[in-house]
PDB file of C-alpha atoms in Angstrom:
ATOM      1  CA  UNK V  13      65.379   7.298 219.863  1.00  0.00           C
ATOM      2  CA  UNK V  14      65.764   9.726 222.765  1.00  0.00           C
ATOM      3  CA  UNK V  15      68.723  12.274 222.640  1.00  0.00           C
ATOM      4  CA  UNK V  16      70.244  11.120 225.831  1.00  0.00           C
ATOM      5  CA  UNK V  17      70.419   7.359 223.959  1.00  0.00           C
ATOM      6  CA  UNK V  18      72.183   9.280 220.542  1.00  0.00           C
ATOM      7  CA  UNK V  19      74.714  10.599 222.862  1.00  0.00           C
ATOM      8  CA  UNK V  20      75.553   7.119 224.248  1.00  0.00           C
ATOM      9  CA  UNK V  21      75.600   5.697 220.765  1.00  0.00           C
ATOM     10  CA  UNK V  22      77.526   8.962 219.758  1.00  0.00           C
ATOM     11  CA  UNK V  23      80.018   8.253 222.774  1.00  0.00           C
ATOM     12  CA  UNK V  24      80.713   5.047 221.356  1.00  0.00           C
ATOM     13  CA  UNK V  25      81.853   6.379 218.042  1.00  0.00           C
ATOM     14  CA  UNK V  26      84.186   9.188 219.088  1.00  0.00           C
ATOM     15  CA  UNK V  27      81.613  11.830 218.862  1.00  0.00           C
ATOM     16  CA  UNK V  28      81.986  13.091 222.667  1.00  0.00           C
ATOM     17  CA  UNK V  29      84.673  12.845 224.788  1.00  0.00           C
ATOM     18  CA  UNK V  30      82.938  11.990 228.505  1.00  0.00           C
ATOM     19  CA  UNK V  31      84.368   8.591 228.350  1.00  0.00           C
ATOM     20  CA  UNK V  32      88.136   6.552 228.124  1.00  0.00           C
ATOM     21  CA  UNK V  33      88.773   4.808 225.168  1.00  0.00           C
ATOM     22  CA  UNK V  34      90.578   2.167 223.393  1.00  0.00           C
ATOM     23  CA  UNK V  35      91.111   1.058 219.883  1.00  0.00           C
ATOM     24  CA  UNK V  36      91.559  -2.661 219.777  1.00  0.00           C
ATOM     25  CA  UNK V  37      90.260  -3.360 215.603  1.00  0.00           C
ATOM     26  CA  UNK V  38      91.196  -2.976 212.259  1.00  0.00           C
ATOM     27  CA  UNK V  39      88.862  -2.543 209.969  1.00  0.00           C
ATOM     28  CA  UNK V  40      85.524  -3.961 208.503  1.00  0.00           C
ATOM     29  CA  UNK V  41      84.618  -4.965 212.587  1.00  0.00           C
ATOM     30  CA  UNK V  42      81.070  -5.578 213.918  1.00  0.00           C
ATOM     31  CA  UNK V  43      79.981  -3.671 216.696  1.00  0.00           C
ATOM     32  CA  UNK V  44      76.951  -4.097 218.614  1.00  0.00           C
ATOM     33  CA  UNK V  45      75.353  -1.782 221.421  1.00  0.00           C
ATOM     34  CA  UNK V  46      72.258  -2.872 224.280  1.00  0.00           C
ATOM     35  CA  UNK V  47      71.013   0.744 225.701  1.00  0.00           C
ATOM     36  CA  UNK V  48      69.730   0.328 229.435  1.00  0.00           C
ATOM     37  CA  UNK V  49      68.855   3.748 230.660  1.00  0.00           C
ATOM     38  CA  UNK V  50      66.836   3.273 233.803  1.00  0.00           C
ATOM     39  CA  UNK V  51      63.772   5.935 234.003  1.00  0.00           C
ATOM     40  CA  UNK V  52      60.834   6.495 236.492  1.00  0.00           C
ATOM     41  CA  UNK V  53      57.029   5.516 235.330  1.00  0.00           C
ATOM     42  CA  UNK V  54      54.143   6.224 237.883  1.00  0.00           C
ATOM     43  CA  UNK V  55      53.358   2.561 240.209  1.00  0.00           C
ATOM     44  CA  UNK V  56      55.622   1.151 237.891  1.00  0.00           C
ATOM     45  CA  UNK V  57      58.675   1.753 239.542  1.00  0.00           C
ATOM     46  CA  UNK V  58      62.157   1.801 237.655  1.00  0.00           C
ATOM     47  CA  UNK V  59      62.117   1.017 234.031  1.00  0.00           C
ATOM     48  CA  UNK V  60      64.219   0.968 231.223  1.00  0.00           C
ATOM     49  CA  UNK V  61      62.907   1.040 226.986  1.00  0.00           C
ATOM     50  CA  UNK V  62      65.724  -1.674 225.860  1.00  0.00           C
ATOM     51  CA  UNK V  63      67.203  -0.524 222.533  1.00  0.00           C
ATOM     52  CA  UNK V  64      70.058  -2.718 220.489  1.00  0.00           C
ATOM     53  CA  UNK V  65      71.655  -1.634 217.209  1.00  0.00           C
ATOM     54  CA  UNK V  66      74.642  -3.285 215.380  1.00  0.00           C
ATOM     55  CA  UNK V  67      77.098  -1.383 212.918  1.00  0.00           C
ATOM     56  CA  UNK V  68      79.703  -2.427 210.502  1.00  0.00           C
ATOM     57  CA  UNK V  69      82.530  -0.006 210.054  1.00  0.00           C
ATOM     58  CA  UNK V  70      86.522   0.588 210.525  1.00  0.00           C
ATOM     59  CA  UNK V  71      87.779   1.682 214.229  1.00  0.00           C
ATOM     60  CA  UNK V  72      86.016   3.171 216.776  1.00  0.00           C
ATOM     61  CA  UNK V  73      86.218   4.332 219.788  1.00  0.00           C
ATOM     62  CA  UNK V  74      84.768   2.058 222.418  1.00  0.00           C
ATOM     63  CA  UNK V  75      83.659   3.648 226.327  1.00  0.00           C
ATOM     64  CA  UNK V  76      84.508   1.800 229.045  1.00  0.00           C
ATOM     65  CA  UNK V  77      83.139   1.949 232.784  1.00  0.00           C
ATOM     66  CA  UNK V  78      86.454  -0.136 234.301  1.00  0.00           C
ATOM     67  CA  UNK V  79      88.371   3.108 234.569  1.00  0.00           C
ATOM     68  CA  UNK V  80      87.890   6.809 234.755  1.00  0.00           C
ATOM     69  CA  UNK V  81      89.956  10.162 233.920  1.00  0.00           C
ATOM     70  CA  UNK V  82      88.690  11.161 237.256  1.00  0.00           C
ATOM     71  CA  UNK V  83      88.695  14.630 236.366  1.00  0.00           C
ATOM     72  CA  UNK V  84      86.449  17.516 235.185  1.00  0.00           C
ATOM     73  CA  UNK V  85      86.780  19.707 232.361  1.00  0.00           C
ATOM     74  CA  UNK V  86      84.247  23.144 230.991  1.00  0.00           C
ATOM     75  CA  UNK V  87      83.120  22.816 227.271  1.00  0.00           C
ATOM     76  CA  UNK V  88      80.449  24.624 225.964  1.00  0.00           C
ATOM     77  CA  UNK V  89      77.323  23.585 225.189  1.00  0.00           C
ATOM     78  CA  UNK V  90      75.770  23.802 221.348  1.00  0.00           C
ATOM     79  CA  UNK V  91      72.895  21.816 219.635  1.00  0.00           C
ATOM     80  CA  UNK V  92      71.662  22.685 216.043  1.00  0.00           C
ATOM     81  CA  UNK V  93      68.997  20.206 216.485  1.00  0.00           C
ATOM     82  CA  UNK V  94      70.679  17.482 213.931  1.00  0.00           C
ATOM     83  CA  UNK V  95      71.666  14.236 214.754  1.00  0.00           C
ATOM     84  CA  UNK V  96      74.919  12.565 214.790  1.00  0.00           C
ATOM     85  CA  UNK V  97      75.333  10.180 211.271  1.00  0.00           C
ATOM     86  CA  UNK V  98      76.115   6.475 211.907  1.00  0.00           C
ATOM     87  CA  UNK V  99      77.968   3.762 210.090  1.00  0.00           C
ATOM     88  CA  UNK V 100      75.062   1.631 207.981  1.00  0.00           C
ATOM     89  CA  UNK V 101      73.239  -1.108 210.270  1.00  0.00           C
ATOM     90  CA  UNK V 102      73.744  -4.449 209.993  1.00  0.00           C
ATOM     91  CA  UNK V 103      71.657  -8.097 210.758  1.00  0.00           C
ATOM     92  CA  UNK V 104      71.681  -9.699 214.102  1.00  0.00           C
ATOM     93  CA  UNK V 105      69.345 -12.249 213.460  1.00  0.00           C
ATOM     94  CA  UNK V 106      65.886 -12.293 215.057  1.00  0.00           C
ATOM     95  CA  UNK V 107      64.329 -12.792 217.597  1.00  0.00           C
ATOM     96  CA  UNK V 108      66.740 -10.828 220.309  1.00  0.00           C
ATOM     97  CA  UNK V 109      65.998 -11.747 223.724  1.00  0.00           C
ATOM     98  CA  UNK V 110      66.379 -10.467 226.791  1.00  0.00           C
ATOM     99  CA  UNK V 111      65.804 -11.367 230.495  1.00  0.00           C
ATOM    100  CA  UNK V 112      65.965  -9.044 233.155  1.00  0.00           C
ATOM    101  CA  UNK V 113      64.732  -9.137 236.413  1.00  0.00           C
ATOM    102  CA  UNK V 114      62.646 -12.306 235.724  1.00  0.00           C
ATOM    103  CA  UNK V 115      60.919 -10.423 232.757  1.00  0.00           C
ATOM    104  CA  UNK V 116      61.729 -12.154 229.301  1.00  0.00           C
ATOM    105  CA  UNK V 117      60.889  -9.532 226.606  1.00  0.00           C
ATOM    106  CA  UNK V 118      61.634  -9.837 222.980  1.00  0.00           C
ATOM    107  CA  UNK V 119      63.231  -7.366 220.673  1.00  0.00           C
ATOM    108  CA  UNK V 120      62.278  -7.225 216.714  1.00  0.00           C
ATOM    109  CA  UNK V 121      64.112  -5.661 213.840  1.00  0.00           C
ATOM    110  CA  UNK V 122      62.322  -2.844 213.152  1.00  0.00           C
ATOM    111  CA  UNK V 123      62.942   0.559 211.258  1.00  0.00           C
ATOM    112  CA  UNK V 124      62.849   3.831 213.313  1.00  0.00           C
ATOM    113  CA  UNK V 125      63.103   6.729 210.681  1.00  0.00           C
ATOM    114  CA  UNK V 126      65.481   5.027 208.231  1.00  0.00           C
ATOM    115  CA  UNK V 127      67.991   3.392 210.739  1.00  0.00           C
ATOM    116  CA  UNK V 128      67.583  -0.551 211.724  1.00  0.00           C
ATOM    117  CA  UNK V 129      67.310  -0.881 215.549  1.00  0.00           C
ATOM    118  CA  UNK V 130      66.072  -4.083 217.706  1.00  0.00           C
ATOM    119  CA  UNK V 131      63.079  -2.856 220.170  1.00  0.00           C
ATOM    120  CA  UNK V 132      60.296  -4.814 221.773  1.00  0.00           C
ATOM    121  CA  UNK V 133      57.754  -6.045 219.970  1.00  0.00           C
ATOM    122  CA  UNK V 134      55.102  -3.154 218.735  1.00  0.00           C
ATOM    123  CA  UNK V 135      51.977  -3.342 220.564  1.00  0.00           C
ATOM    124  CA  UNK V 136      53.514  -4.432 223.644  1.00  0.00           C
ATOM    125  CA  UNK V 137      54.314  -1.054 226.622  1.00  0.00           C
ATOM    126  CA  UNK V 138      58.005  -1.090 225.768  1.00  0.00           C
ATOM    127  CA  UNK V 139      58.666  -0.461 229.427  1.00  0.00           C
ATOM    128  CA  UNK V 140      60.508  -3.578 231.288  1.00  0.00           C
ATOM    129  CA  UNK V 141      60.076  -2.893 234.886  1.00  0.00           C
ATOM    130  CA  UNK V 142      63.019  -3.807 236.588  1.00  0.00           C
ATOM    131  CA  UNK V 143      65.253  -3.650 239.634  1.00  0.00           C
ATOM    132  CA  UNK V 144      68.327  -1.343 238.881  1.00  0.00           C
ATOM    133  CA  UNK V 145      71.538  -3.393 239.586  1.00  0.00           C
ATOM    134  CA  UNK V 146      70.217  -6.606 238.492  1.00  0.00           C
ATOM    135  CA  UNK V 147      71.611  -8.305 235.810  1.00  0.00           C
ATOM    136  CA  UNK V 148      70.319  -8.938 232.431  1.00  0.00           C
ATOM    137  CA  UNK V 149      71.226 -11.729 229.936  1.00  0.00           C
ATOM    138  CA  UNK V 150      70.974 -11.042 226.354  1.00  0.00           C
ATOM    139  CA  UNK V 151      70.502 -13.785 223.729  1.00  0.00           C
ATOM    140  CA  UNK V 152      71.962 -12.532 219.553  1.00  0.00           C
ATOM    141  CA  UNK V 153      70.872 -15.648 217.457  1.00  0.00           C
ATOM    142  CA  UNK V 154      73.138 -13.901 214.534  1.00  0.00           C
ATOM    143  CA  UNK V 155      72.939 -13.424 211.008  1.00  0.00           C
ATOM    144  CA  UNK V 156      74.133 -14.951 208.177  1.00  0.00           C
ATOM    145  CA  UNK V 157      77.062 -11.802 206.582  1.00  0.00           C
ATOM    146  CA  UNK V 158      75.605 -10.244 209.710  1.00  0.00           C
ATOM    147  CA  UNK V 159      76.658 -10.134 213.612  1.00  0.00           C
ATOM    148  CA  UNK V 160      77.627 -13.441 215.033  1.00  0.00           C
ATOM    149  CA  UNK V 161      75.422 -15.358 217.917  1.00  0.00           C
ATOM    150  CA  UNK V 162      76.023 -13.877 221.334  1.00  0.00           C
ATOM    151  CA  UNK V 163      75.082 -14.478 224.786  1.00  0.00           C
ATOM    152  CA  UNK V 164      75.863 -12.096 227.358  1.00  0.00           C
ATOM    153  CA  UNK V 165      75.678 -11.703 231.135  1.00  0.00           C
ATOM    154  CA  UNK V 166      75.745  -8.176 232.253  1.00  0.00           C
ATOM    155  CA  UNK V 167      75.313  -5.700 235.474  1.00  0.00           C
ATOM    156  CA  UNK V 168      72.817  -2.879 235.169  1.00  0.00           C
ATOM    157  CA  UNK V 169      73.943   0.141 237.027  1.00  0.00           C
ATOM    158  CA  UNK V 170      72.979   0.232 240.647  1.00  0.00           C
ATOM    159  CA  UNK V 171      70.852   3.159 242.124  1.00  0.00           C
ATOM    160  CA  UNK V 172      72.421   5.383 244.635  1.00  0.00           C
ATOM    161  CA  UNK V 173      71.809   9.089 246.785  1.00  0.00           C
ATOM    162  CA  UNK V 174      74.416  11.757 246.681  1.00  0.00           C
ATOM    163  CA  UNK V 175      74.204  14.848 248.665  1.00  0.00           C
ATOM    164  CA  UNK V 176      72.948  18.327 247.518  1.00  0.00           C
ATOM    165  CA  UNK V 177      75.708  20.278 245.642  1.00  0.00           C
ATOM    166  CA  UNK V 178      76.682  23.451 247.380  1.00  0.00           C
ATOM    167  CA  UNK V 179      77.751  26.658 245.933  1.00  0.00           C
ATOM    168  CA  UNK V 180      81.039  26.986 247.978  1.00  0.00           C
ATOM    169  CA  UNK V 181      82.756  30.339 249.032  1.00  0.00           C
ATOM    170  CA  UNK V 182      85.079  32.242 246.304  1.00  0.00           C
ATOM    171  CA  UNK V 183      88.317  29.922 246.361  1.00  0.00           C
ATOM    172  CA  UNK V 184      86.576  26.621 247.585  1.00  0.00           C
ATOM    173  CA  UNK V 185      86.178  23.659 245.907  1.00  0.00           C
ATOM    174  CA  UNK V 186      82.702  22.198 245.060  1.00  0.00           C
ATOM    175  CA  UNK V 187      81.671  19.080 246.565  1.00  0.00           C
ATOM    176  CA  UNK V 188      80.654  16.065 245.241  1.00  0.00           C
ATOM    177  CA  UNK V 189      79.542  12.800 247.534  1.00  0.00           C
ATOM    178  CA  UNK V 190      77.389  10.376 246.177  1.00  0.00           C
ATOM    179  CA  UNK V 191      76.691   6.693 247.764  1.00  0.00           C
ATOM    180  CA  UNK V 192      80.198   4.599 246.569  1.00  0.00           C
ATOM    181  CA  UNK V 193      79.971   1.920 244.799  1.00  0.00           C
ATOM    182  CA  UNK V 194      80.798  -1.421 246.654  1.00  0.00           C
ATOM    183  CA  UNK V 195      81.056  -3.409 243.095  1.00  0.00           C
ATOM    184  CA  UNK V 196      83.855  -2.841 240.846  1.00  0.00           C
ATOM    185  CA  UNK V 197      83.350  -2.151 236.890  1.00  0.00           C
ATOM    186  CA  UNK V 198      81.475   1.496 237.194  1.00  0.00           C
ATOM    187  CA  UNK V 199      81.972   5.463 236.899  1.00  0.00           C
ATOM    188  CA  UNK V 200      80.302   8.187 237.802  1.00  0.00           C
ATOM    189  CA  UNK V 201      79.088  10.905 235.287  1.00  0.00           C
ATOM    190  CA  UNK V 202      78.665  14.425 237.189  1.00  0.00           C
ATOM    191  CA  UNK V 203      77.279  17.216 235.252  1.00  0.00           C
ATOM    192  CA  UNK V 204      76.987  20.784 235.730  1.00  0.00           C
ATOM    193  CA  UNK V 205      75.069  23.575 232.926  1.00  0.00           C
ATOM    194  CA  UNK V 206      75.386  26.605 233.330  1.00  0.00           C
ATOM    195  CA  UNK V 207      74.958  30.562 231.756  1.00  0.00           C
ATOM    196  CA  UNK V 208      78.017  32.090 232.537  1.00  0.00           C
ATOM    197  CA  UNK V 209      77.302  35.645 233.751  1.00  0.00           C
ATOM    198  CA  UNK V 210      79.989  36.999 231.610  1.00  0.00           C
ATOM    199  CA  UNK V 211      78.295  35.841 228.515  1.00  0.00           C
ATOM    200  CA  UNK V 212      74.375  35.874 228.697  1.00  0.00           C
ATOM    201  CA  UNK V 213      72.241  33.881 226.642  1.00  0.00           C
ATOM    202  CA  UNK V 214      75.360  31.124 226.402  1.00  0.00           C
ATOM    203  CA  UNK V 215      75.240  27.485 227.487  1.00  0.00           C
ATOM    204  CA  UNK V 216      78.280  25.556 229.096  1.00  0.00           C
ATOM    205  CA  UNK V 217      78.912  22.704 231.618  1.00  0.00           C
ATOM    206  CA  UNK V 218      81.391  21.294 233.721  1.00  0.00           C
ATOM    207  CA  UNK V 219      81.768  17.733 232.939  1.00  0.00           C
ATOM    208  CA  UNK V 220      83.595  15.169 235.590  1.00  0.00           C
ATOM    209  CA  UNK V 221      84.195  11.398 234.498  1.00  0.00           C
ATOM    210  CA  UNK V 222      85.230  10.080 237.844  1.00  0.00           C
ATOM    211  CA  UNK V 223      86.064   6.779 239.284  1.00  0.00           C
ATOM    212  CA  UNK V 224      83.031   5.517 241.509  1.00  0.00           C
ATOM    213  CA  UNK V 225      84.412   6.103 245.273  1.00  0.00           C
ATOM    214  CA  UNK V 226      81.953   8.209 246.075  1.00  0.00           C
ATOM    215  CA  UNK V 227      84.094  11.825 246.745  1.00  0.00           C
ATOM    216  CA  UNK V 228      85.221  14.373 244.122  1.00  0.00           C
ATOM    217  CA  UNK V 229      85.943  18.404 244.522  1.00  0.00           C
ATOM    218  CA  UNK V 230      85.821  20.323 241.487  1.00  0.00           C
ATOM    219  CA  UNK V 231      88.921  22.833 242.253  1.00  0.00           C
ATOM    220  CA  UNK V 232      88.236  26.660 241.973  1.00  0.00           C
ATOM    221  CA  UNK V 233      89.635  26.970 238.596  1.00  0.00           C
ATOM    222  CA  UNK V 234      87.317  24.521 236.928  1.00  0.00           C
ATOM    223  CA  UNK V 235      84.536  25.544 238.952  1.00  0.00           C
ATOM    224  CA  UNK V 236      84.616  29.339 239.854  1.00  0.00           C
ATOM    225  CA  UNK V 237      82.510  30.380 236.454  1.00  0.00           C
ATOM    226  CA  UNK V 238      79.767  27.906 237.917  1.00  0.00           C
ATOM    227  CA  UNK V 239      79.983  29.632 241.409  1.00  0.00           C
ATOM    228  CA  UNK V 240      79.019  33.151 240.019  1.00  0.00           C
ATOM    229  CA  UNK V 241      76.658  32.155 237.469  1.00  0.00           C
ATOM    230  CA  UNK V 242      72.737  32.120 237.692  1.00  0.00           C
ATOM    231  CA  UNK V 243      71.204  28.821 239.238  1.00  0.00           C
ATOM    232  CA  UNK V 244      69.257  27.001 236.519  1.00  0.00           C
ATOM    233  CA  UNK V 245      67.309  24.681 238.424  1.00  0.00           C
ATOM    234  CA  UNK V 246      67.731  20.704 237.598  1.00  0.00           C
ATOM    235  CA  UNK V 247      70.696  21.326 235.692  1.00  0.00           C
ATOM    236  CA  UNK V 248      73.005  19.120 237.832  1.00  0.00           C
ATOM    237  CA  UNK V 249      72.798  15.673 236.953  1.00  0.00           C
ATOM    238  CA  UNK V 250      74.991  12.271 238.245  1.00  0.00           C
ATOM    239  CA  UNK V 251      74.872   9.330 236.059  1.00  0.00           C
ATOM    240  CA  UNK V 252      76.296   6.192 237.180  1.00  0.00           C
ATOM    241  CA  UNK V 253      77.533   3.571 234.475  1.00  0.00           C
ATOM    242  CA  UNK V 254      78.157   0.437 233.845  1.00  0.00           C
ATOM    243  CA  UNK V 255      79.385  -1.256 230.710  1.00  0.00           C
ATOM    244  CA  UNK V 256      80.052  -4.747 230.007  1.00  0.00           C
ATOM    245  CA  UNK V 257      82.161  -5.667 226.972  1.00  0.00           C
ATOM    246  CA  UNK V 258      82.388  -9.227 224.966  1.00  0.00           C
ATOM    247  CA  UNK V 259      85.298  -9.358 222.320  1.00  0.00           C
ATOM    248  CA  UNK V 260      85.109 -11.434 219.197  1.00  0.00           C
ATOM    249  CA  UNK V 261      87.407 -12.003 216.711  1.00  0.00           C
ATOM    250  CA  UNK V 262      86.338  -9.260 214.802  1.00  0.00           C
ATOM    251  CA  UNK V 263      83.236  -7.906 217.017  1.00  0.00           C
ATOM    252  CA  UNK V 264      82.302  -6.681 219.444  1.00  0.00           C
ATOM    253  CA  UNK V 265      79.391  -6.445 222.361  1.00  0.00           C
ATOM    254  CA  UNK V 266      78.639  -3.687 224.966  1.00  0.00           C
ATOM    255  CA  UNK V 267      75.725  -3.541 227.078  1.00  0.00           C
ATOM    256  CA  UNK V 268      75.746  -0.051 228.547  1.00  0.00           C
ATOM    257  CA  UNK V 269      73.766   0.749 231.388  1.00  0.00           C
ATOM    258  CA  UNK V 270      73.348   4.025 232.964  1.00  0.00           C
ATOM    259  CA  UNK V 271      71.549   5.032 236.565  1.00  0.00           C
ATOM    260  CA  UNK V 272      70.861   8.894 236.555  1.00  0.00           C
ATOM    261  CA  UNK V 273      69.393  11.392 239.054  1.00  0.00           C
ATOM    262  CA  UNK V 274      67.160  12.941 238.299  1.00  0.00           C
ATOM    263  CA  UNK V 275      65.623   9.704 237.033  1.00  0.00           C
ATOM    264  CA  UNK V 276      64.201  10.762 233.629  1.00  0.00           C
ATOM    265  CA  UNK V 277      60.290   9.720 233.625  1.00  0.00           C
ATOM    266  CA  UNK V 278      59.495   7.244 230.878  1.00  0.00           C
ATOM    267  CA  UNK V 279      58.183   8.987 228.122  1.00  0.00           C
TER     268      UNK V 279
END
C-alpha cells in the first residue's frame, strides 16, 4: 500500500485534518473505502491500482468532496516511518468487481502484510488504464457477519492544468488558478513543502482545502515563510477529489478518487 493511499485511509479515520467531516454513526458501523488514485505509466496513459478495504469500528470521521474549508493553514511536517493502526478488517464477500472505462477487472481478498485488502487478481498488471473523469461502478456481493451487498455508481476525478505558482513580492498574496471544475461534488487539494530559512534542516507545508472554482490567494501571513524559504523543486502539488458516499443503515461506502499533478508514475 503506497503512503499517499495510508494517508487517504488515515483521512478517513481522523488521522489528518485536510478534509471536512461529519459524524453520522453510533457504534459497531461498517465502513468501506474504493482508492482511485490516477498515476502515469509509459504508452499506457492514465492509470489507477484499485484498492478496497472494509473496517468495523465505532465513529469516524468520514471526508467529503461536496464542500470545502476553502482555506489554508502551515503545519509541520514529521514522519517516523510507522504507519497509522486501523480498526480490524472485515468480509465483503468475493469476487469485487469493478468496471471502469469499459475495463471489467476483478478484485480478490488477499493479505498485504497482515491487513485484509481487495486488489486485482495476482498475476494480472494491476494497472486499469482508464480515462480520468469517467465513472466507475463497483459491485460488493457481501458477507455473511460481514459488509452488506453494494452497488455503486461513482465519478473519478477529472484531469485539469493550473498555472505555475509564483513567488510574489513581500506583502503579496500567492496565486493559485487551476482549470475550474464545471461538475459539482469536488475540491481541490493545494500543497506547498517547504524548509523554512529560519529553521534549517525542518520540514513544513502550507496546506489549502479549497472549493473547486478554480482561484485561491494564499494571504501574506500564511504564506510569507514560503516566500523566503529555499525552492525545493516538485514540492508543490494540486490534487483534485472526488468522493462519492452510499449510506446504509449502519454502513457505509466511499469511493474516493483523487487527480494530482504531478501525476505520480505507476510504480
Amino acid at each position: 500500500m503506497t503512503r499517499k493511499t495510508l494517508a487517504v485511509l488515515g483521512t478517513a479515520f481522523g488521522l489528518t485534518a485536510c478534509l471536512n467531516t461529519a459524524e453520522p454513526f453510533g457504534a459497531d458501523t461498517d465502513y468501506g473505502f474504493l482508492v482511485l488514485e490516477a498515476r502515469t505509466a509509459p504508452e499506457a496513459g492514465f492509470v489507477v491500482n484499485p484498492l478496497a478495504i472494509f473496517y468495523r469500528t465505532g465513529p469516524v470521521l468520514l471526508p467529503t468532496s461536496q464542500t470545502a474549508l476553502d482555506t489554508c493553514f502551515v503545519r509541520a511536517i514529521e514522519d517516523d516511518g510507522s504507519a497509522p493502526v486501523y480498526p480490524p478488517t472485515v468480509h465483503a464477500g468475493e469476487p469485487l468487481t469493478m468496471l471502469l472505462s469499459g475495463m471489467q477487472t476483478t478484485l480478490t481478498r488477499q493479505n498485504v502484510a497482515g491487513t485484509w485488502m481487495y486488489l486485482p487478481d495476482p498475476g494480472t498488471a494491476g494497472s486499469v488504464t482508464f480515462t480520468p473523469g469517467d465513472s466507475v461502478t463497483i459491485t460488493i456481493p457481501g458477507a455473511a457477519d460481514g459488509f452488506a451487498s453494494l452497488t455503486q455508481k461513482a465519478k473519478t476525478a477529472e484531469p485539469f492544468t493550473h498555472s505555475p505558482v509564483e513567488v510574489p513580492l513581500e506583502g503579496e498574496p500567492v496565486q493559485l488558478r487551476w482549470t475550474a471544475s464545471t461538475i459539482l461534488g469536488s475540491k481541490m487539494l493545494v500543497s506547498l513543502r517547504y524548509s523554512p530559512a529560519s529553521a534549517p534542516g525542518t520540514m513544513r507545508q502550507i496546506i489549502c482545502d479549497l472549493t473547486d472554482d478554480g482561484v485561491y490567494d494564499i494571504g501574506s501571513i500564511i504564506s510569507d515563510e514560503w516566500r523566503t524559504s529555499d525552492p525545493l523543486p516538485g514540492d508543490i502539488t494540486f490534487s483534485r477529489w472526488r468522493i462519492t458516499t452510499d449510506l446504509g443503515r449502519n454502513s457505509a461506502f466511499l469511493t474516493i478518487s483523487t487527480f494530482e499533478l504531478p501525476t505520480p508514475l505507476v510504480p
